[in-house]
């Protein structure tokens, strides 16, 4: 009989399980932070006793905002040696780290990478990220973060793929494939972790860790698709989220952690809690004691306890007193041991550190940054500018290094990051001047503006203004930056705003005073080079918004895949916007999927392979082919992200006015055209009912193909 990998793992897991003591079993469920010198010996003794199954290679509850030293590979190899050689069963530990969007080479923040609409490039980026991190003891990264988010006040919006389920699903798939590859046991691959399961991005008011209210209808159709995609791509671990949904903490919810995650979505890996989340059940008011927290989380299906030792401190007694069934403990261990075997830890527990040549990684980081930046405004073709001009570059981000890397950059080095000024200086052939930012520099600023032919403003937000526990009540730039814009505008010269931001910022009162707006995000090691090359036209911008940019923060939440209303008042699509607010226009400033180029594209009407199809044929795998001809009618060779949306105007449940169902980023030389083809089928044309049942219904479907969600380039299609 052929022994399959699955059999191999099962046999080895059961053999190990049979000889483990209860202490060692619970030790496998215990993840502790990297020990500091003052508790190192105590830590080593815990490892010797088999009480540490995993190390969280970071310090502090908000790792993404904590400066940390470089990884000492020998230090981790020594801790691993103790586990392998001195603990009772010699089970290797698994080392996890927040390698969110880069290691030593830093790529754009995930929200920016989503703006590239280039899953192939994202996958390539994460293959390099895995290569660098695995070379420094990391086995497991807590990535992809795939929290759908409608609220840019939430600092963690920068860590995820934005507001759309389909973009989230494509991002999740690309990251998991890039990080894990085809064989996760390879030494240059990592275990991925889909997080935060589930609904964390709906934190009320954009306030981190706050309650969420998510109907099952919205859960199945909006918040689960990215996790479904990650699981389909083979993600080996999932991290449970801090939040509750409708009063039920995820950490202790069998409904979410077992019924949905394992039984509905088919997840087979292991679930790790978020930091201290098990003990936090007491604060959430569903448990009286730590023992209760422990019992509830384990019985819900939470396998590994991150940092608070709640399992290690309570489970032995709970099992001995018969309150927790040893079977639940064994199931959790099986989930973890299977993955440790699949990662190859038993065969290769130690890191063989080598020197990695990073030129290809840096080149890809540059490409990623170029494809992620979004040109939002370009009146009268202000951009690109000539290198020979007298250019003034002003603002708080002229000489900035660290913020360009973004939050959740633990191993990147700010000192290695070129500034915008340095990149501009090496590119211009004319003259470049700057002056100090803020009230101390106003005099020289005025003279610099007077001197210049064109003014470039380096604007944005600090990296530490984003990420975990970094929520804001207003999504804007500082008053001093707004004043600078006004002063530049008053000169009557062309003014370009380059926004080095993490989150979307409300653009009303800002963009109007600029002739051009380039959203450069926090794009990692090569942010400045990419922004500079786009300004001079060496690179043609091709990014598209994965998240809506509102006029005002008070319009939040504002997102494109909104359902209709009984009255024609939907502001997103420009209907009777006055009926939404009597004091402001609530339509987006820049909509989902929007992004300009230096050229223009013209779309033909979509053509369909057939105007109708039966549900039976769809169920049997028949697809609808849609094609559209896109012509580049401008003077630049360029890339365009062709987007395919549907709208189901009549269904059992109200459906969004637009749902993105496919996109293709294509290169079209100036003056040429390309026929772009899509295929959509059963899995694209339906939706989930509140009970999790997926249905496709008969009736008309509008199919729209264009360059952003506001397209009305549509054809009607009939499901029979
Ligand atoms: C943090 C974050 C989570 C991260 C974990 C380990 O609190 O919520 O995303 O992976 O703890 O640092």
XYZ file of C-alpha atoms and ligand atoms in Angstrom:
732
model
C 0.000 0.000 0.000
C 1.460 3.416 -0.955
C 2.267 5.530 2.098
C 1.099 9.053 1.406
C 2.420 12.104 3.172
C -0.842 12.261 5.058
C -0.362 8.724 6.340
C 3.240 9.528 7.211
C 2.212 12.491 9.287
C -0.681 10.683 10.962
C 1.471 7.728 11.931
C 4.217 9.919 13.346
C 1.794 12.191 15.158
C 0.061 9.239 16.834
C 3.390 7.665 17.785
C 4.485 10.891 19.445
C 1.137 11.499 21.087
C 1.231 8.052 22.667
C 4.427 8.778 24.558
C 3.811 12.376 25.615
C 3.047 13.274 29.204
C 0.142 15.632 29.901
C 2.647 18.418 30.639
C 4.367 17.906 27.303
C 1.039 17.766 25.495
C 0.015 21.099 26.932
C 3.491 22.481 26.283
C 2.848 22.039 22.571
C -0.115 24.411 22.890
C 1.997 27.037 24.593
C 3.660 29.889 22.677
C 5.954 32.214 24.602
C 7.752 35.384 23.590
C 11.505 35.413 22.938
C 13.134 35.329 26.370
C 15.094 38.280 27.631
C 18.415 37.786 29.398
C 16.830 38.118 32.834
C 14.530 35.144 32.276
C 16.648 33.118 29.869
C 17.595 30.277 32.241
C 14.032 29.909 33.463
C 12.929 29.843 29.837
C 15.482 27.178 28.937
C 14.230 25.016 31.800
C 10.680 25.300 30.487
C 11.933 24.170 27.088
C 13.743 21.248 28.720
C 10.496 20.222 30.413
C 8.683 20.294 27.075
C 6.538 23.267 28.132
C 7.245 25.486 25.118
C 5.888 24.432 21.720
C 6.508 27.720 19.973
C 8.349 31.018 20.294
C 6.842 34.319 19.269
C 9.922 36.033 17.840
C 9.018 39.520 18.829
C 8.716 41.564 21.962
C 5.778 43.599 23.093
C 2.073 43.380 22.517
C 2.163 45.613 19.454
C 5.111 44.157 17.625
C 4.441 46.222 14.537
C 5.213 49.448 16.328
C 8.097 48.197 18.456
C 11.670 48.710 17.340
C 13.431 45.352 17.770
C 16.979 44.168 17.434
C 18.177 41.903 14.662
C 17.649 38.167 14.963
C 20.483 36.137 16.505
C 20.287 32.833 14.627
C 22.695 31.082 16.990
C 20.541 32.113 19.934
C 17.447 30.484 18.408
C 19.383 27.420 17.273
C 20.571 26.911 20.844
C 17.037 27.129 22.227
C 15.968 24.674 19.521
C 18.824 22.328 20.423
C 17.556 22.188 23.999
C 14.062 21.284 22.756
C 15.363 18.619 20.385
C 18.090 17.107 22.561
C 17.043 17.746 26.153
C 13.254 17.724 26.290
C 11.441 14.413 26.940
C 10.095 13.836 23.409
C 12.538 16.060 21.513
C 9.783 17.902 19.677
C 11.207 20.941 17.826
C 9.727 24.333 18.581
C 8.166 26.430 15.839
C 9.333 30.028 15.572
C 6.732 32.586 14.476
C 7.268 36.249 13.595
C 5.296 39.151 12.142
C 6.921 39.220 8.739
C 4.073 41.297 7.357
C 5.381 42.993 4.221
C 9.100 42.427 4.224
C 12.058 41.282 6.221
C 15.355 43.055 5.525
C 14.008 44.123 2.111
C 10.803 45.998 2.823
C 7.955 45.879 0.313
C 4.973 48.244 0.257
C 2.455 47.962 3.076
C -0.156 45.327 2.143
C -2.820 47.948 1.382
C -0.423 49.451 -1.165
C 0.441 46.057 -2.607
C -3.278 45.452 -3.071
C -3.341 48.696 -5.092
C -0.996 47.071 -7.603
C -3.796 44.681 -8.628
C -0.903 42.402 -9.554
C -1.229 39.072 -7.696
C 1.671 37.521 -9.618
C 4.009 40.270 -8.430
C 2.655 39.994 -4.873
C 3.343 36.245 -4.893
C 6.877 36.887 -6.126
C 7.418 39.527 -3.439
C 6.340 37.151 -0.696
C 8.556 34.371 -2.027
C 11.511 36.726 -1.467
C 10.177 37.770 1.927
C 9.980 34.103 2.950
C 13.503 33.496 1.667
C 14.956 36.300 3.788
C 13.004 35.506 6.968
C 13.544 31.733 6.846
C 17.260 32.457 6.605
C 17.019 34.045 10.047
C 15.317 31.304 12.076
C 11.726 32.135 11.168
C 9.518 29.105 10.375
C 6.130 30.802 10.424
C 4.888 34.271 9.618
C 1.659 35.826 10.873
C 0.678 36.848 7.373
C -1.538 37.401 5.314
C -3.616 39.824 7.346
C -6.884 39.766 5.387
C -9.263 41.802 7.495
C -11.799 43.461 5.214
C -12.128 47.072 6.346
C -14.524 49.939 5.598
C -13.027 52.318 8.131
C -9.668 54.039 7.495
C -9.721 55.470 11.013
C -8.631 51.964 12.036
C -4.836 51.969 12.023
C -4.640 48.358 10.873
C -6.332 49.065 7.533
C -2.780 49.418 6.219
C -2.000 45.760 6.995
C -4.765 44.333 4.860
C -6.081 44.382 1.294
C -8.806 47.023 1.733
C -12.565 46.969 1.329
C -13.292 44.346 -1.270
C -13.873 40.597 -0.766
C -12.525 39.649 -4.213
C -9.331 41.714 -3.938
C -8.935 40.236 -0.453
C -9.293 36.730 -1.839
C -6.747 37.300 -4.604
C -4.329 38.913 -2.123
C -4.721 36.026 0.326
C -4.054 33.455 -2.374
C -0.989 35.291 -3.679
C 0.562 35.715 -0.237
C -0.048 32.115 0.852
C 1.427 30.792 -2.398
C 4.407 33.127 -2.159
C 5.141 32.338 1.492
C 4.454 28.581 1.484
C 5.254 27.684 -2.113
C 4.423 24.195 -3.404
C 6.427 22.508 -0.657
C 6.312 24.273 2.684
C 9.013 21.978 4.073
C 11.611 23.774 1.920
C 14.055 25.710 4.056
C 13.347 28.930 2.113
C 9.601 28.770 2.769
C 7.466 29.714 5.755
C 4.147 28.602 7.157
C 1.582 31.304 6.469
C -1.119 32.443 8.886
C -4.446 33.856 7.707
C -5.476 36.521 10.210
C -7.361 37.849 12.027
C -10.129 35.338 11.853
C -12.664 36.968 11.673
C -14.191 40.422 11.391
C -11.533 42.428 13.244
C -11.615 45.065 10.510
C -15.183 45.931 11.466
C -14.093 47.285 14.878
C -16.754 49.813 15.789
C -15.824 53.422 15.071
C -12.495 52.333 13.670
C -11.393 51.958 17.289
C -8.966 49.075 17.668
C -10.107 46.012 19.596
C -13.697 47.276 19.773
C -16.854 45.244 19.334
C -18.175 44.299 15.917
C -21.666 43.679 14.654
C -21.599 41.372 11.636
C -24.627 39.512 10.326
C -24.077 36.012 9.017
C -25.201 37.341 5.623
C -22.343 39.839 5.637
C -19.935 37.349 7.201
C -20.379 34.789 4.438
C -20.369 37.296 1.602
C -17.852 39.890 2.737
C -15.598 38.712 5.589
C -15.081 35.021 4.807
C -14.122 35.067 1.084
C -10.486 35.980 1.784
C -10.216 33.195 4.380
C -11.926 30.772 2.007
C -9.311 31.689 -0.582
C -6.397 31.353 1.856
C -7.633 27.905 2.907
C -8.093 26.873 -0.730
C -4.490 28.002 -1.310
C -3.415 25.700 1.522
C -2.728 28.081 4.394
C -1.404 26.039 7.318
C -2.413 28.249 10.233
C -5.074 30.761 11.188
C -4.943 33.379 13.926
C -8.140 34.030 15.859
C -9.080 37.677 16.253
C -9.338 39.796 19.397
C -12.838 40.981 18.622
C -16.256 39.619 19.348
C -18.984 39.332 16.748
C -22.439 40.251 18.023
C -21.399 39.653 21.623
C -19.526 36.383 21.059
C -15.730 36.599 21.379
C -14.067 34.757 18.501
C -11.519 33.283 20.922
C -14.178 31.255 22.712
C -16.597 30.679 19.877
C -17.109 27.128 18.681
C -19.449 28.531 16.037
C -16.732 30.598 14.387
C -13.645 28.511 15.213
C -15.054 25.065 14.524
C -18.485 25.084 12.865
C -17.519 27.698 10.286
C -13.724 27.589 10.074
C -13.325 23.810 10.030
C -16.695 22.387 9.039
C -17.826 25.064 6.583
C -14.499 26.313 5.208
C -12.616 23.004 5.573
C -9.561 24.358 7.392
C -7.207 21.561 8.522
C -4.254 23.371 10.037
C -3.964 24.840 13.495
C -5.410 27.951 15.110
C -3.240 30.257 17.200
C -4.802 32.900 19.418
C -3.873 36.522 19.148
C -1.617 37.966 21.834
C -3.051 37.251 25.335
C -6.494 36.822 23.748
C -7.307 33.707 25.800
C -6.997 35.426 29.160
C -8.716 38.495 27.708
C -11.974 36.510 27.650
C -12.329 37.491 31.294
C -12.187 41.178 30.352
C -14.708 40.495 27.596
C -17.045 39.335 30.335
C -17.651 35.746 29.289
C -15.334 34.038 31.795
C -14.886 34.377 35.520
C -11.396 32.921 35.866
C -8.359 32.101 33.793
C -9.343 28.451 34.097
C -12.692 29.337 32.518
C -10.895 31.233 29.739
C -8.728 28.222 29.089
C -11.595 25.754 29.035
C -13.762 27.904 26.744
C -11.009 28.615 24.222
C -9.814 25.026 23.968
C -13.347 23.644 23.652
C -14.098 26.243 20.977
C -11.253 24.896 18.863
C -8.388 27.262 19.620
C -5.220 25.148 19.447
C -2.281 27.350 20.465
C -2.245 29.979 23.197
C -0.112 33.033 22.343
C 1.919 34.472 25.219
C -0.359 34.492 28.286
C 0.416 30.861 29.353
C -3.254 30.414 30.158
C -3.241 26.864 28.778
C 0.057 25.933 30.461
C -1.088 27.292 33.815
C -4.592 25.785 33.874
C -5.071 22.839 31.565
C -3.330 20.145 33.617
C -5.707 20.647 36.531
C -8.731 21.050 34.233
C -7.938 17.692 32.611
C -7.124 15.977 35.899
C -10.393 17.268 37.379
C -12.267 15.966 34.358
C -13.498 19.438 33.407
C -11.691 19.402 30.075
C -11.610 16.207 28.087
C -8.105 15.000 27.176
C -9.527 14.358 23.694
C -9.833 18.115 23.119
C -6.196 18.523 24.124
C -5.117 15.680 21.851
C -7.033 17.149 18.911
C -5.275 20.487 19.368
C -1.909 18.775 19.523
C -2.633 16.727 16.414
C -3.384 19.951 14.503
C -0.046 21.414 15.608
C 2.164 18.345 15.266
C 0.868 17.621 11.759
C 2.005 21.099 10.696
C 5.371 20.717 12.432
C 5.904 17.520 10.450
C 4.744 19.171 7.228
C 7.153 22.052 7.809
C 9.942 19.477 8.104
C 10.955 20.626 11.563
C 11.706 17.101 12.751
C 14.096 16.600 9.833
C 15.606 20.116 9.817
C 15.036 21.816 13.160
C 17.956 24.232 12.835
C 18.493 27.307 10.682
C 21.499 27.115 8.389
C 22.039 30.838 7.989
C 23.627 31.893 4.700
C 24.272 35.211 2.997
C 21.430 36.149 0.699
C 22.065 38.298 -2.343
C 19.173 40.772 -2.279
C 19.482 42.671 -5.581
C 16.564 40.757 -7.130
C 14.546 41.355 -3.969
C 15.219 45.096 -4.046
C 14.398 45.221 -7.757
C 11.064 43.528 -7.075
C 10.423 45.880 -4.147
C 10.953 48.758 -6.572
C 8.616 47.205 -9.171
C 6.019 46.596 -6.472
C 6.262 50.205 -5.291
C 5.927 51.494 -8.854
C 2.827 49.359 -9.463
C 1.272 50.231 -6.110
C 1.341 54.004 -6.342
C -1.914 55.573 -7.501
C -2.175 58.718 -9.606
C -5.358 60.361 -8.326
C -5.253 63.705 -10.078
C -3.306 65.140 -13.018
C -4.938 68.331 -14.260
C -3.707 69.590 -17.601
C -1.072 66.870 -17.640
C 0.907 68.483 -14.882
C 2.761 65.193 -14.595
C 5.236 64.020 -15.674
C 7.586 66.960 -15.012
C 10.866 67.703 -16.770
C 14.128 66.859 -15.001
C 15.602 70.086 -16.378
C 13.166 72.348 -14.570
C 13.830 74.324 -11.398
C 12.088 72.059 -8.917
C 11.204 72.937 -5.348
C 10.522 69.967 -3.103
C 8.952 70.892 0.217
C 7.199 69.297 3.166
C 7.777 66.944 6.120
C 8.658 63.912 4.019
C 11.447 65.441 1.928
C 14.182 63.850 4.046
C 12.105 61.087 5.658
C 13.411 57.510 5.799
C 11.645 55.441 8.483
C 8.065 56.305 7.563
C 8.565 55.207 3.980
C 8.939 51.636 5.317
C 5.529 51.774 6.990
C 4.280 50.146 10.170
C 4.888 46.407 10.810
C 8.464 46.700 9.598
C 10.493 44.828 12.213
C 13.644 43.930 10.272
C 13.899 46.719 7.713
C 16.543 49.365 8.232
C 15.584 53.023 7.940
C 19.209 54.013 7.513
C 19.323 51.959 4.302
C 16.234 53.707 2.892
C 16.786 56.483 0.367
C 14.937 59.716 0.967
C 12.752 61.418 -1.607
C 15.258 64.292 -1.728
C 18.176 61.945 -2.394
C 16.345 60.238 -5.245
C 15.219 63.536 -6.793
C 18.736 64.970 -6.445
C 20.255 62.081 -8.354
C 17.594 62.264 -11.061
C 17.282 65.971 -11.906
C 19.363 67.605 -14.626
C 18.190 71.094 -13.673
C 18.225 72.398 -10.144
C 16.479 71.073 -7.055
C 15.906 73.139 -3.951
C 14.202 72.572 -0.624
C 13.730 74.436 2.618
C 12.997 73.463 6.234
C 9.365 72.514 6.880
C 7.125 74.392 9.286
C 7.024 77.838 10.743
C 10.816 78.121 11.130
C 11.250 77.657 7.436
C 8.496 79.851 6.044
C 10.823 82.593 4.846
C 13.118 80.353 2.878
C 10.099 78.374 1.772
C 8.584 81.507 0.271
C 11.769 82.321 -1.608
C 12.156 78.729 -2.771
C 8.599 78.755 -4.114
C 9.334 82.088 -5.797
C 12.440 80.621 -7.444
C 10.876 77.375 -8.685
C 9.262 76.451 -11.999
C 7.288 73.653 -10.349
C 6.571 72.700 -6.754
C 6.554 69.146 -5.408
C 5.096 68.692 -1.915
C 6.216 65.639 0.068
C 3.199 65.141 2.323
C 1.707 62.303 4.342
C 1.540 60.622 7.728
C 4.130 59.106 10.034
C 4.470 55.314 9.997
C 3.693 55.320 13.733
C 0.340 56.951 12.984
C -0.736 53.610 11.498
C -0.787 49.959 12.459
C -1.981 48.312 15.660
C -3.374 50.568 18.380
C -2.893 53.536 16.047
C -6.454 54.605 15.249
C -7.365 58.206 14.524
C -10.605 60.134 14.818
C -9.796 62.155 11.696
C -8.116 60.858 8.559
C -6.155 63.874 7.427
C -2.743 65.510 7.216
C -1.387 68.079 9.654
C -2.465 71.727 9.641
C 1.082 72.749 8.750
C 0.923 70.570 5.635
C -2.392 72.114 4.650
C -0.877 75.568 5.122
C 2.054 74.618 2.926
C -0.363 73.518 0.194
C -2.159 76.869 0.382
C 1.130 78.795 0.163
C 2.273 76.758 -2.801
C -1.071 77.156 -4.516
C -0.950 80.929 -4.013
C 2.178 81.057 -6.153
C 0.102 80.223 -9.211
C 2.691 77.618 -10.195
C 2.041 73.932 -10.792
C 1.827 72.114 -7.472
C 2.145 68.349 -7.139
C 1.181 66.594 -3.933
C 2.988 63.286 -3.240
C 1.260 61.548 -0.321
C 3.443 59.171 1.703
C 0.528 57.765 3.691
C -0.485 54.414 5.169
C -4.255 54.826 5.327
C -6.533 56.686 2.901
C -6.969 60.309 3.963
C -10.056 62.439 3.357
C -9.221 64.661 0.426
C -11.813 67.437 0.618
C -10.042 70.760 1.188
C -6.736 69.218 0.157
C -6.822 67.836 -3.395
C -8.643 70.889 -4.791
C -5.534 72.993 -4.230
C -3.216 70.607 -6.014
C -2.718 70.228 -9.753
C -1.618 66.628 -9.375
C -1.933 64.033 -6.613
C 0.227 60.908 -6.418
C -0.657 58.494 -3.621
C 2.747 56.970 -2.859
C 1.651 55.147 0.339
C 4.394 53.742 2.572
C 5.937 51.606 -0.145
C 8.944 50.170 1.601
C 12.641 50.244 0.773
C 12.100 51.680 -2.697
C 9.327 54.200 -2.030
C 11.395 57.245 -2.932
C 12.868 55.784 -6.112
C 9.450 54.740 -7.383
C 7.816 58.102 -6.582
C 10.688 59.951 -8.248
C 10.577 57.838 -11.413
C 6.817 58.285 -11.693
C 7.135 62.074 -11.289
C 9.562 62.252 -14.223
C 7.615 59.801 -16.398
C 10.280 57.091 -16.367
C 7.530 54.949 -14.891
C 3.882 55.317 -15.896
C 1.618 54.970 -12.840
C -0.750 51.984 -12.878
C -2.043 51.584 -9.304
C -5.760 51.453 -8.535
C -7.503 52.113 -5.214
C -8.322 48.986 -3.181
C -10.157 51.240 -0.783
C -12.410 54.274 -1.150
C -10.985 57.728 -0.488
C -13.781 59.775 1.117
C -14.269 63.527 1.014
C -14.601 63.742 4.777
C -13.888 61.405 7.669
C -17.464 61.960 8.779
C -18.666 60.066 5.714
C -17.128 56.833 7.019
C -18.153 54.085 6.430
C -18.219 54.632 2.668
C -17.496 51.695 0.396
C -18.262 50.725 -3.160
C -20.057 47.382 -2.780
C -22.962 48.924 -0.984
C -26.477 47.552 -1.438
C -29.217 49.664 -3.001
C -31.910 51.522 -1.105
C -35.658 51.821 -1.345
C -35.066 55.346 -2.606
C -32.568 56.542 -5.220
C -30.274 58.058 -2.646
C -27.134 56.072 -3.040
C -24.422 58.659 -2.782
C -21.625 56.367 -3.843
C -23.007 56.245 -7.348
C -24.003 59.842 -7.455
C -27.759 59.457 -6.917
C -29.419 62.404 -5.184
C -26.429 62.910 -2.980
C -28.286 65.771 -1.333
C -30.632 63.214 0.220
C -27.739 61.704 2.116
C -26.450 64.729 3.986
C -27.875 68.200 3.737
C -24.489 69.672 4.655
C -22.109 67.809 2.353
C -21.870 65.667 -0.752
C -21.338 62.087 0.369
C -20.062 60.643 -2.881
C -16.474 59.346 -2.643
C -13.667 61.715 -3.470
C -11.935 58.895 -5.315
C -13.826 55.604 -5.744
C -12.740 52.013 -5.396
C -10.750 50.748 -8.383
C -9.844 54.288 -9.488
C -6.393 55.311 -10.654
C -5.105 57.458 -13.537
C -2.323 56.821 -16.009
C -0.253 59.172 -18.165
C -2.205 57.794 -21.058
C -5.904 57.189 -21.645
C -7.739 53.986 -22.394
C -10.928 53.540 -24.375
C -13.174 50.528 -23.783
C -15.453 48.834 -26.237
C -18.821 47.505 -25.111
C -18.365 44.100 -23.482
C -19.288 41.179 -25.682
C -20.594 37.944 -24.219
C -20.200 34.381 -25.487
C -23.896 34.008 -24.855
C -26.622 36.269 -23.575
C -28.046 33.570 -21.350
C -27.155 30.365 -19.579
C -29.032 27.925 -17.396
C -28.235 27.306 -13.765
C -27.758 23.650 -14.653
C -25.100 24.476 -17.244
C -23.407 26.789 -14.754
C -23.452 24.059 -12.120
C -21.911 21.715 -14.682
C -19.009 24.097 -15.036
C -20.050 25.992 -18.136
C -18.684 29.538 -18.129
C -19.715 32.847 -19.620
C -16.972 34.407 -21.708
C -16.779 38.168 -21.661
C -14.422 40.111 -23.846
C -13.709 43.785 -24.193
C -11.367 45.702 -26.434
C -9.201 48.253 -24.670
C -7.318 50.840 -26.709
C -4.437 52.978 -25.493
C -5.244 56.300 -27.113
C -2.540 58.322 -25.381
C 1.214 58.839 -25.832
C 2.587 56.473 -23.219
C 2.922 52.702 -23.207
C 1.098 51.736 -20.041
C -0.640 49.115 -17.903
C -4.361 49.162 -17.244
C -6.294 47.107 -14.698
C -9.442 46.075 -16.507
C -12.128 45.407 -13.916
C -15.206 43.231 -14.273
C -18.152 43.920 -11.975
C -21.598 42.428 -11.717
C -24.841 43.754 -10.300
C -27.749 41.450 -9.508
C -30.693 43.878 -9.624
C -33.307 41.417 -8.339
C -32.474 38.639 -5.861
C -33.860 37.014 -2.737
C -31.515 39.181 -0.701
C -30.446 42.752 -1.545
C -27.244 42.645 -3.518
C -24.509 45.298 -3.895
C -24.768 47.820 -6.707
C -21.355 46.618 -7.859
C -19.387 43.464 -7.052
C -15.875 43.058 -8.399
C -15.621 39.538 -9.832
C -12.439 39.664 -11.897
C -9.629 41.943 -12.955
C -6.702 41.729 -15.337
C -3.749 44.070 -15.448
C -2.608 44.335 -19.050
C 0.204 46.183 -20.814
C -0.910 48.069 -23.928
C 1.573 50.058 -26.012
C 0.573 53.564 -27.049
C -1.788 53.557 -30.034
C -2.481 49.848 -29.775
C -5.392 47.888 -28.374
C -5.823 44.554 -26.637
C -8.813 42.269 -26.331
C -9.171 41.302 -22.684
C -11.140 38.147 -21.940
C -12.771 36.932 -18.748
C -14.629 33.773 -17.846
C -17.164 33.775 -15.040
C -19.157 30.851 -13.803
C -21.276 29.402 -11.051
C -18.933 30.455 -8.260
C -18.995 34.088 -9.460
C -22.679 34.632 -10.110
C -24.217 33.733 -6.777
C -24.040 34.643 -3.117
C -24.442 33.149 0.356
C -27.623 33.155 2.333
C -27.399 33.776 6.078
C -27.249 30.041 6.693
C -24.073 29.753 4.641
C -25.803 28.137 1.659
C -24.465 29.366 -1.681
C -27.094 30.036 -4.300
C -27.284 31.214 -7.895
C -30.665 32.575 -8.869
C -32.419 32.994 -12.161
C -32.819 36.437 -13.612
C -30.938 39.308 -15.202
C -27.340 40.048 -14.238
C -25.657 43.289 -15.258
C -22.062 42.737 -16.323
C -19.896 45.866 -16.288
C -16.331 46.216 -17.489
C -14.280 49.349 -16.936
C -11.410 51.102 -15.224
C -13.067 51.595 -11.850
C -16.270 50.731 -9.961
C -18.191 53.668 -11.400
C -18.142 52.191 -14.894
C -21.449 51.944 -16.681
C -20.020 49.998 -19.600
C -22.474 47.164 -19.270
C -24.160 44.266 -20.961
C -27.144 42.388 -19.610
C -27.042 38.670 -19.149
C -29.755 36.182 -18.242
C -29.579 33.187 -15.939
C -32.346 30.744 -16.824
C -0.538 41.418 17.827
C -1.409 41.421 16.584
C -1.171 40.236 15.672
C 0.288 39.811 15.753
C 0.514 39.268 17.160
C 1.975 38.849 17.381
O -1.278 41.886 18.928
O -2.804 41.554 16.753
O -1.548 40.629 14.345
O 0.559 38.800 14.795
O 0.106 40.193 18.169
O 2.796 39.987 17.356
